[in-house]
XYZ file of C-alpha atoms in Angstrom:
285
model
C -23.389 10.660 -18.810
C -24.540 14.179 -18.864
C -21.208 16.306 -20.144
C -22.609 19.579 -18.923
C -21.547 19.050 -15.219
C -18.973 16.155 -16.142
C -14.951 16.660 -15.845
C -12.394 14.496 -17.403
C -8.820 14.032 -15.770
C -6.126 11.875 -17.061
C -2.355 10.800 -17.229
C 0.415 8.596 -18.659
C 1.225 5.729 -17.142
C 5.200 3.907 -17.677
C 3.553 0.370 -17.607
C 1.961 -2.162 -19.404
C -2.006 -1.600 -19.454
C -2.245 -5.508 -17.597
C -0.706 -4.476 -15.181
C -2.302 -1.269 -14.606
C -5.153 -2.619 -14.634
C -4.206 -5.201 -11.497
C -3.209 -2.561 -9.692
C -6.022 -0.007 -10.573
C -8.764 -3.101 -9.346
C -6.630 -4.778 -6.322
C -7.594 -3.899 -3.067
C -4.013 -4.822 -1.669
C -3.035 -1.608 -3.896
C -5.860 0.527 -4.009
C -5.016 1.071 0.205
C -1.579 2.275 -1.032
C -2.354 4.491 -3.575
C -6.245 5.891 -3.038
C -5.453 9.239 -1.683
C -5.916 13.163 -2.353
C -3.292 14.413 0.149
C -0.840 13.246 2.950
C -3.138 13.495 5.533
C -5.833 11.035 4.166
C -5.732 7.559 3.736
C -7.420 4.632 2.585
C -8.201 2.142 5.358
C -10.103 -0.604 3.973
C -11.076 -1.365 0.174
C -13.325 -4.237 -1.046
C -13.825 -5.239 -5.083
C -16.033 -7.487 -6.969
C -15.132 -6.901 -10.450
C -17.928 -7.649 -12.294
C -21.416 -6.188 -14.028
C -22.994 -5.743 -10.686
C -20.735 -6.305 -8.299
C -20.097 -3.436 -5.752
C -17.226 -1.499 -4.855
C -15.819 0.523 -1.382
C -13.184 2.440 -0.016
C -13.139 3.321 3.410
C -11.086 6.897 3.021
C -9.972 8.720 6.643
C -8.359 11.167 7.447
C -5.197 10.333 9.638
C -5.500 11.679 12.861
C -8.837 9.920 13.196
C -11.004 13.342 12.886
C -13.612 12.125 9.986
C -14.151 8.966 7.521
C -16.623 8.681 4.870
C -17.360 5.233 2.386
C -16.767 5.883 -1.690
C -18.575 3.098 -2.920
C -20.848 2.396 -5.311
C -21.738 -0.648 -8.401
C -19.685 -1.741 -11.354
C -22.239 -1.056 -14.441
C -19.630 -1.967 -17.500
C -16.332 -3.948 -17.211
C -14.256 -4.609 -20.423
C -11.180 -5.814 -19.043
C -8.414 -4.234 -19.328
C -10.243 -1.474 -21.283
C -13.061 -0.154 -19.910
C -14.776 0.052 -16.228
C -17.642 1.871 -15.954
C -19.340 2.637 -12.476
C -22.632 4.160 -10.413
C -21.473 5.338 -7.758
C -23.676 5.697 -4.214
C -25.625 8.881 -4.619
C -25.954 8.196 -8.414
C -23.294 9.619 -10.255
C -21.380 7.959 -12.990
C -17.647 7.252 -13.568
C -16.042 6.039 -16.693
C -12.514 4.934 -16.873
C -10.600 4.465 -19.859
C -7.257 2.115 -20.049
C -5.394 2.970 -23.666
C -1.955 0.744 -24.137
C 0.095 2.258 -25.964
C 3.042 -0.164 -26.612
C 4.485 -0.473 -22.687
C 2.658 2.843 -21.692
C -1.192 3.464 -20.497
C -3.480 6.488 -20.771
C -5.985 6.302 -18.083
C -8.966 8.995 -18.387
C -11.162 9.299 -16.031
C -14.638 11.277 -16.709
C -17.038 11.640 -13.655
C -20.193 13.549 -12.558
C -19.354 16.107 -10.264
C -21.413 16.643 -7.279
C -22.812 19.876 -6.024
C -21.232 20.428 -3.108
C -17.555 21.520 -3.918
C -16.258 23.463 -7.153
C -15.328 21.661 -10.310
C -12.226 23.148 -9.577
C -11.954 21.458 -6.232
C -13.399 18.126 -7.635
C -11.005 17.569 -10.215
C -7.559 18.612 -8.508
C -8.867 16.363 -5.721
C -9.763 13.697 -8.400
C -6.433 14.409 -10.174
C -4.222 14.480 -6.852
C -5.915 10.276 -6.358
C -5.015 9.626 -10.430
C -1.058 11.063 -9.887
C -0.747 8.997 -6.747
C -2.234 5.803 -8.669
C 0.655 6.586 -11.427
C 3.657 6.986 -9.005
C 2.751 3.631 -7.029
C 2.206 1.872 -10.958
C 5.440 3.191 -11.882
C 7.314 2.214 -8.899
C 5.426 -0.924 -8.696
C 7.071 -1.914 -12.369
C 9.800 -2.517 -11.335
C 8.785 -4.422 -8.157
C 6.668 -6.830 -6.892
C 3.695 -6.731 -4.397
C 4.062 -9.130 -1.736
C 1.362 -9.536 0.819
C 1.294 -11.840 3.853
C -1.329 -12.009 6.797
C -1.613 -13.967 9.807
C -3.909 -13.961 13.201
C -2.931 -14.096 16.223
C -5.286 -14.844 19.538
C -3.797 -11.735 21.872
C -4.313 -8.332 22.051
C -3.518 -6.235 19.188
C -1.250 -3.840 21.645
C 0.382 -7.455 22.777
C 0.930 -7.706 19.253
C 2.712 -4.674 18.288
C 4.636 -4.643 21.504
C 6.087 -7.869 20.831
C 6.956 -7.684 16.805
C 8.289 -4.108 17.343
C 9.612 -4.332 20.869
C 13.752 -4.380 20.650
C 14.503 -7.503 22.303
C 11.428 -9.425 21.221
C 12.105 -8.613 17.598
C 15.311 -10.392 17.867
C 13.136 -13.479 19.038
C 10.146 -13.767 16.109
C 13.091 -12.993 13.215
C 15.493 -15.007 13.983
C 13.110 -17.816 13.222
C 14.361 -16.784 9.487
C 16.693 -14.603 9.688
C 18.927 -15.495 12.566
C 20.713 -12.569 13.964
C 18.856 -9.867 13.091
C 18.335 -6.924 15.169
C 17.662 -2.803 14.978
C 18.581 0.461 15.959
C 16.496 3.399 16.151
C 13.093 4.488 17.498
C 9.606 3.829 15.856
C 8.583 7.029 15.542
C 7.064 8.904 11.936
C 9.945 10.685 10.504
C 12.789 9.172 12.344
C 15.379 6.407 10.998
C 15.898 2.558 11.780
C 18.946 0.514 10.896
C 18.240 -3.162 10.599
C 20.892 -5.501 10.629
C 22.031 -8.881 10.236
C 24.628 -10.502 12.019
C 27.685 -8.901 10.500
C 26.106 -5.179 10.526
C 24.390 -5.874 7.062
C 21.096 -4.814 6.145
C 19.027 -2.034 5.607
C 18.690 1.735 6.660
C 14.918 2.453 6.416
C 13.053 5.643 7.176
C 9.742 5.339 8.577
C 7.087 7.741 6.299
C 4.127 7.096 8.270
C 4.033 5.960 11.682
C 0.073 5.496 14.133
C 1.255 3.267 17.177
C -0.836 -0.265 17.728
C -2.531 0.558 13.799
C -0.073 0.899 11.675
C 3.536 1.458 10.115
C 5.090 2.067 7.018
C 9.184 2.558 6.278
C 10.652 3.444 3.037
C 14.197 1.649 2.499
C 16.895 4.648 1.770
C 19.655 2.728 2.223
C 21.700 -0.834 2.453
C 24.115 -1.453 4.931
C 27.423 -3.936 4.393
C 29.539 -3.888 7.151
C 28.100 -1.325 9.148
C 28.561 1.166 6.186
C 26.093 3.003 4.309
C 25.825 2.188 0.611
C 23.475 4.104 -1.716
C 25.714 3.446 -4.858
C 25.945 -0.200 -5.504
C 23.592 -1.850 -7.958
C 22.081 -3.924 -4.977
C 21.322 -0.717 -2.952
C 19.553 0.955 -6.210
C 17.276 -1.924 -6.602
C 16.312 -1.200 -2.711
C 16.565 2.110 -2.338
C 12.793 3.937 -2.837
C 11.376 0.053 -1.849
C 8.628 -0.104 1.039
C 7.621 -2.066 3.672
C 4.314 -1.893 6.021
C 2.710 -3.841 8.908
C -0.846 -2.976 9.651
C -2.502 -4.282 12.955
C -6.400 -5.155 12.827
C -8.685 -6.277 16.080
C -11.315 -8.352 16.552
C -12.933 -9.742 19.853
C -9.480 -10.171 21.123
C -7.857 -11.036 18.085
C -5.289 -9.614 15.997
C -5.156 -9.661 12.562
C -1.299 -8.475 10.873
C -0.881 -7.515 6.852
C 2.691 -7.155 5.735
C 2.558 -5.645 2.458
C 6.884 -5.701 1.036
C 7.664 -4.003 -2.498
C 10.640 -6.071 -3.740
C 12.521 -6.634 -7.224
C 11.716 -10.115 -8.770
C 15.009 -11.085 -7.693
C 14.130 -11.296 -3.828
C 10.544 -12.566 -3.847
C 10.955 -16.181 -3.840
C 13.385 -15.595 -0.021
C 10.462 -13.441 1.419
C 7.734 -16.144 0.433
C 9.491 -18.450 1.954
C 10.856 -17.086 5.169
C 7.839 -14.560 6.171
C 5.336 -17.223 7.281
C 8.174 -18.527 9.232
C 8.759 -15.397 11.353
C 5.057 -14.527 11.089
C 4.254 -17.829 12.762
C 7.011 -16.945 15.520
C 5.531 -14.214 16.324
C 2.365 -16.093 16.929
C 3.908 -18.612 19.141
C 5.062 -15.917 21.185
C 2.482 -13.708 21.402
C 0.557 -16.616 22.447
């Protein structure tokens, strides 16, 4: 790598190296952290983690104004210590994962491109690395759950059925009888998800793009209608997230549900979400 035109960035993450390695290379996680600013996101990621394997991430403006693919090939893979890549434009990238007891130092070195200033490139790559640090440290206490189903119905119908105030009660009844919500599905708004005794979760919609994607952050527990942010169970839930992504092809819709939960709740959701999604499929079809 030509040191004259290289940039080095780094961060230290409060998570063991085996966890950091997994989160760095898992497409389900890459789409969660791979962004330099709040008005951009990664819509799709593919990883073939082996020497000669390809990788690709589609990065896009949230307003749909532009997008591009960041892609290339792996030239070195030494788990869990080192990755070297050759980008599609011929530049080289080196990522080191340095174990430091229960922490991990991540050092990225990359060849600069000629269009943008070195400082702009450094700031952009560092912002993405900082996002990764936040994601990894949050998930050091959470487990990410992913559920997927394909429904023989248009995306708009699946969206409207899943989030409609009355149809929501129907599909959730397969796993969580008596569930309902109050509030408006709109970015920045607050939603209240209740069970029969008015216990449940208060959430804020941190991202919402109608018929495509919605993501909520849990901000409080509800105990028989009363807001709870101080109990031990509330502290576990606050900050965790839940997202729904919808994609359509040939009249079929794929629904991807992603949750971040503590391990104590994971088994319940692994059992219940498939029931709820199958009910949603039945209603839509």
